Coordinates of C-alpha atoms in Angstrom, one line a residue:
X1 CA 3.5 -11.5 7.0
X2 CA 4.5 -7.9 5.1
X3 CA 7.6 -5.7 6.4
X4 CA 6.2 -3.3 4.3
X5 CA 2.6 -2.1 3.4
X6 CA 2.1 0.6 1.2
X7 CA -1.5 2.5 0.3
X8 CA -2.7 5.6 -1.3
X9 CA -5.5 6.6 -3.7
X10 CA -5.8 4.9 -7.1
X11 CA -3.3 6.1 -9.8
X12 CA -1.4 8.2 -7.3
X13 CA 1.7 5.8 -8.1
X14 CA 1.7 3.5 -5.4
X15 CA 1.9 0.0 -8.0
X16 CA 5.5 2.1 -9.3
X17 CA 6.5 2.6 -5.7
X18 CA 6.2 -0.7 -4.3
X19 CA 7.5 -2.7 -7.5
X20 CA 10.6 -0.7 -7.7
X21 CA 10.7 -0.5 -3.5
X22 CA 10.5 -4.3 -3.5
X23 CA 13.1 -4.0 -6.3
X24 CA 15.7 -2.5 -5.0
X25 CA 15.1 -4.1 -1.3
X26 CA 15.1 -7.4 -2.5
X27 CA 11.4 -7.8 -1.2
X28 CA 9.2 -10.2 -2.5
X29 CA 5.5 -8.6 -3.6
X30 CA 2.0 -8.5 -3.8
X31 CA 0.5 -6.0 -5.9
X32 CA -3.1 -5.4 -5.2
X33 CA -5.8 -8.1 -3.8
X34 CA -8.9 -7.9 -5.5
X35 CA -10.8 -9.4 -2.7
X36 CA -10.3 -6.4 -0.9
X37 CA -12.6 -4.5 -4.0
X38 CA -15.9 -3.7 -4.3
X39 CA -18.4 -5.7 -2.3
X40 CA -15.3 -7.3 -0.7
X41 CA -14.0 -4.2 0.8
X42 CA -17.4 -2.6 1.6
X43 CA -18.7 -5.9 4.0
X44 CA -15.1 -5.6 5.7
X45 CA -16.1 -1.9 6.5
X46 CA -19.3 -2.8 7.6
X47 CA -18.5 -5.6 9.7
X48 CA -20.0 -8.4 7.9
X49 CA -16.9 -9.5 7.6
X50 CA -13.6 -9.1 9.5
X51 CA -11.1 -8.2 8.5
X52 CA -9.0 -11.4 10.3
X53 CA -11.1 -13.3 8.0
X54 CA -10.5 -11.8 4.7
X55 CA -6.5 -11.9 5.7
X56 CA -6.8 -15.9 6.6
X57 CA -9.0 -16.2 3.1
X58 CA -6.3 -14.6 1.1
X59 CA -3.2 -16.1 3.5
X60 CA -1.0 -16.5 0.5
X61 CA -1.4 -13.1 -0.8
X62 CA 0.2 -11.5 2.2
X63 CA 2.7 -14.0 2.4
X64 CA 5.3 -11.8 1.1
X65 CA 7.6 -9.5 2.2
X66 CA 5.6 -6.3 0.3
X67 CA 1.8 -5.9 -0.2
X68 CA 0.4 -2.9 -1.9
X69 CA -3.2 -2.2 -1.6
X70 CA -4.4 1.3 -2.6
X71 CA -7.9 0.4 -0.7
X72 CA -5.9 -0.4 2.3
X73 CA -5.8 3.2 3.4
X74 CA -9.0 3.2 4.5
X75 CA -8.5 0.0 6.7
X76 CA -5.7 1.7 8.4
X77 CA -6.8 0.8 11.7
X78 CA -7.2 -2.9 10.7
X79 CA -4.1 -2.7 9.1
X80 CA -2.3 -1.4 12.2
X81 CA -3.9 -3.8 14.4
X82 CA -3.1 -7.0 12.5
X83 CA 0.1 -6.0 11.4
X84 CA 1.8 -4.2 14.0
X85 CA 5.2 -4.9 12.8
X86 CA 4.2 -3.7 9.5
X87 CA 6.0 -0.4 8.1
X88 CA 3.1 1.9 5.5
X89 CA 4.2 3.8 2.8
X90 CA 1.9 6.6 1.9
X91 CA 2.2 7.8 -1.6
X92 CA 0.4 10.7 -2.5
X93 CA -0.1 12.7 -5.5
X94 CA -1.6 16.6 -6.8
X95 CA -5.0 15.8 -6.8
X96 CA -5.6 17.2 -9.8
X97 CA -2.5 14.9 -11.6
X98 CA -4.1 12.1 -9.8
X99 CA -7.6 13.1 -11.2
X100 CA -6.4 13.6 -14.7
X101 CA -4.5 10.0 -14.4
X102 CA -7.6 7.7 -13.6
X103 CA -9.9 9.5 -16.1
X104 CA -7.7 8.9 -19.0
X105 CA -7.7 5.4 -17.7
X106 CA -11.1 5.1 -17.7
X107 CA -11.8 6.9 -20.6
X108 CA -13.7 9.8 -19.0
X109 CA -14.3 13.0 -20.4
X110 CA -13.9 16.2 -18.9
X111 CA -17.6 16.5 -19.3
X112 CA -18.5 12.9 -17.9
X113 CA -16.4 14.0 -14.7
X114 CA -18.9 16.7 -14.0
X115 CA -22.0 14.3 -14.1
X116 CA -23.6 11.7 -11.3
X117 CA -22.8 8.2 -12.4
X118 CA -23.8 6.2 -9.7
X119 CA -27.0 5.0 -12.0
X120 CA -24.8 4.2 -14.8
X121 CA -23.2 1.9 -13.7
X122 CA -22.1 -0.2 -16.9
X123 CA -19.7 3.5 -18.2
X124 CA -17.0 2.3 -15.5
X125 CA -16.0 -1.3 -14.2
X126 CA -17.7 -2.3 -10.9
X127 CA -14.6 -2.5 -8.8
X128 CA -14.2 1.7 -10.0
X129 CA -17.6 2.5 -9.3
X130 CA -17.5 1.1 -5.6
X131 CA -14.2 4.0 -5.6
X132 CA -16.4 6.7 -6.5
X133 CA -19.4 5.7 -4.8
X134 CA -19.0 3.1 -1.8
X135 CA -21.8 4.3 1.0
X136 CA -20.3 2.3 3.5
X137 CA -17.0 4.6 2.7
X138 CA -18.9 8.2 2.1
X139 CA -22.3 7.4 3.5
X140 CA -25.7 7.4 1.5
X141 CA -25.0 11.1 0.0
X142 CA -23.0 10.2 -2.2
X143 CA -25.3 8.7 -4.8
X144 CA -26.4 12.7 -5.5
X145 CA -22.3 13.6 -6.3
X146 CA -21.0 14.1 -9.3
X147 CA -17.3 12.4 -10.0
X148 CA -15.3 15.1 -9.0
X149 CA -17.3 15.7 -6.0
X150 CA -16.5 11.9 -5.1
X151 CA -12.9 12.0 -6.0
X152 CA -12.4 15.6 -4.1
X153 CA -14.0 13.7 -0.9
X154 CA -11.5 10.4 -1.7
X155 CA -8.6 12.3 -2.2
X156 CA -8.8 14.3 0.8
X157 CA -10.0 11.7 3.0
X158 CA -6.8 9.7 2.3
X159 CA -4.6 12.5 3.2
X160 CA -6.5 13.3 6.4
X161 CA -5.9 8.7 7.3
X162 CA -2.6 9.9 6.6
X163 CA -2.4 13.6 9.1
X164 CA -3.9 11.4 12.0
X165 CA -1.0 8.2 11.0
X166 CA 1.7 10.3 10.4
X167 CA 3.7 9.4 13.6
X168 CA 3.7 5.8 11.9
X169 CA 3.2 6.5 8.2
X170 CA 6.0 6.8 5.9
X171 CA 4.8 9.0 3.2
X172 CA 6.4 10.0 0.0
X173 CA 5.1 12.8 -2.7
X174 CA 4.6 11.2 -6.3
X175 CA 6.0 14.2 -7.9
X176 CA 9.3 13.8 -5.6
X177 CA 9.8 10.1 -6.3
X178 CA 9.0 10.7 -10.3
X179 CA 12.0 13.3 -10.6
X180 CA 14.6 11.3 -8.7
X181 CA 13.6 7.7 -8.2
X182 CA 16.7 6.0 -7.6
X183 CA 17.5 8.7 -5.0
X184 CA 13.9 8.5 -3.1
X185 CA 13.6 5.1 -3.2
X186 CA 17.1 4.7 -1.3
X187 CA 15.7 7.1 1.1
X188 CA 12.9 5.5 1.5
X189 CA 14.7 1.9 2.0
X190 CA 16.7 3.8 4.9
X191 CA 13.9 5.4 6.9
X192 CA 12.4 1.6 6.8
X193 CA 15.7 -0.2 8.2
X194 CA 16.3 -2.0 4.6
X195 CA 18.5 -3.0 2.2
X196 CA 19.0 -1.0 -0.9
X197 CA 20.6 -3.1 -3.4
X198 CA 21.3 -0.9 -6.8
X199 CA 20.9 -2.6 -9.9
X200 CA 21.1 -1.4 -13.9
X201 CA 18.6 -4.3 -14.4
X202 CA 15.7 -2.8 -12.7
X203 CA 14.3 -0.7 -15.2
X204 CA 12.7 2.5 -13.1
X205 CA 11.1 3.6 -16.1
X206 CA 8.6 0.8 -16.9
X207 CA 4.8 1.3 -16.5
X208 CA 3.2 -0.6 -14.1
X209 CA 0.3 0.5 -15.0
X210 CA -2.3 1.0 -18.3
X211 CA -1.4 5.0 -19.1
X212 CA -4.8 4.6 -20.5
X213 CA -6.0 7.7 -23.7
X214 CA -5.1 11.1 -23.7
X215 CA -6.3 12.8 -20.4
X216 CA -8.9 15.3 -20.6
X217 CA -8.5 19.1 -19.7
X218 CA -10.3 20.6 -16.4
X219 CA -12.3 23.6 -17.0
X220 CA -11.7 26.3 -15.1
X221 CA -14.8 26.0 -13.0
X222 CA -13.4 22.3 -12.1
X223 CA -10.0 23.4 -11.1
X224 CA -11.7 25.7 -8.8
X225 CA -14.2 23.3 -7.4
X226 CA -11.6 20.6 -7.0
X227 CA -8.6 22.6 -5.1
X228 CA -11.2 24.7 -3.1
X229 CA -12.1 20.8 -1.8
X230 CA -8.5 19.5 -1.3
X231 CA -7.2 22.7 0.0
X232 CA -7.2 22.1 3.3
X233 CA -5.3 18.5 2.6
X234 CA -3.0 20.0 0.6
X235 CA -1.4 22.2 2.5
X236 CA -0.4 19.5 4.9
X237 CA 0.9 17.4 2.1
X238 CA 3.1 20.7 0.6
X239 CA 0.4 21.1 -2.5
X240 CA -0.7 24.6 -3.8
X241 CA -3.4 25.2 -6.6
X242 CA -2.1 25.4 -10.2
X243 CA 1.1 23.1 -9.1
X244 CA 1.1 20.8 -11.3
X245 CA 3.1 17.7 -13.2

């Protein structure tokens, strides 16, 4: 069973984090479990399926000492529940850094992020589309929202899982880890009780993740909408609009 279980949104830098966490710690790891996407994760939040179940189905998938699920944050209670021995890394990131970083991996314009998708299904794989537009997540309005309207809700969601764990959450800022990440990650390794073994061979520059095209620009109209939605969130997280990578 996992020591350590770490979450956060989508392209926030949680795969970088755990790799390098499990690195250092001498941690085996599990990055991501795809039957905990899409339809998987949606009948788990419904109850068709419990959660128990999908961890005996994928029993060799969290047989290791890390497991790094961004979809995990919103099964925190599950999480807690089944694993209460488990230690969760948060990782969060500026919400507009965060948005910038999954459209350039998806290829989305600036333009596209203003628009309703959930009808167009085939412009984004299935397993993104359930992250924009999950009902069992957001509820049935959310097949009127446009992207950003979707990710705004997401984002802030998360941190708000995060404000009502943070007496057991670990969390750590993306933007903190990204300027000194041999330093945080040894801090890190502390506050959870393990080892930090240094080593010239781990490379804490490799991508562990598709950087994906040239991110698009928010108009100004976006930036508005999207920090006027986060706000709230961010101030418990130590974000202010226009701060940015």
């Amino acid at each position: 069973m996992p020591k350590v279980i770490v979450v956060g949104n989508q392209k926030s830098g949680t795969s970088a984090v755990a790799a390098l966490l499990a690195g250092f710690a001498r941690l085996s790891y599990q990055q991501d479990i795809p039957a905990f996407w899409g339809d998987g994760f949606s009948r788990i939040l419904n109850g068709s399926v419990s959660f128990s179940d999908a961890v005996k189905q994928n029993k060799r998938e969290f047989n290791r000492g890390l497991v790094k699920e961004p979809n995990f944050t919103f099964l925190t209670d599950q999480i807690r529940r089944h694993f209460p021995e488990a230690q969760i890394v948060f990782v969060v990131r500026n919400p507009e850094a965060n948005l910038l970083s999954i459209a350039a991996r998806l290829e989305l314009t600036s333009q596209e992020l203003s628009q309703n998708l959930f009808f167009n299904r085939g412009r984004m794989p299935d397993a993104w589309h359930n992250i924009f537009y999950d009902e069992t997540l957001y509820g049935s309005g959310i097949r009127s929202a446009t992207l950003i309207e979707a990710y705004a809700k997401r984002w802030s969601m998360a941190v708000d899982i995060y404000n009502r764990n943070s007496d057991c959450f670990h969390l750590i800022r993306y933007e903190d880890f990204a300027s000194e990440k041999r330093e945080s990650l040894n801090s890190l390794a502390s506050k959870l009780g393990l080892p930090f073994v240094d080593s010239k061979k781990i490379d804490t520059e490799k991508q562990f993740q598709p950087l994906g095209s040239k991110k698009p620009r928010l108009s100004v109209m976006q930036r508005s909408f999207l920090w006027s939605h986060c706000s709230g969130a961010c101030e418990t997280v130590g974000y202010r609009e226009y701060e940015n990578e």
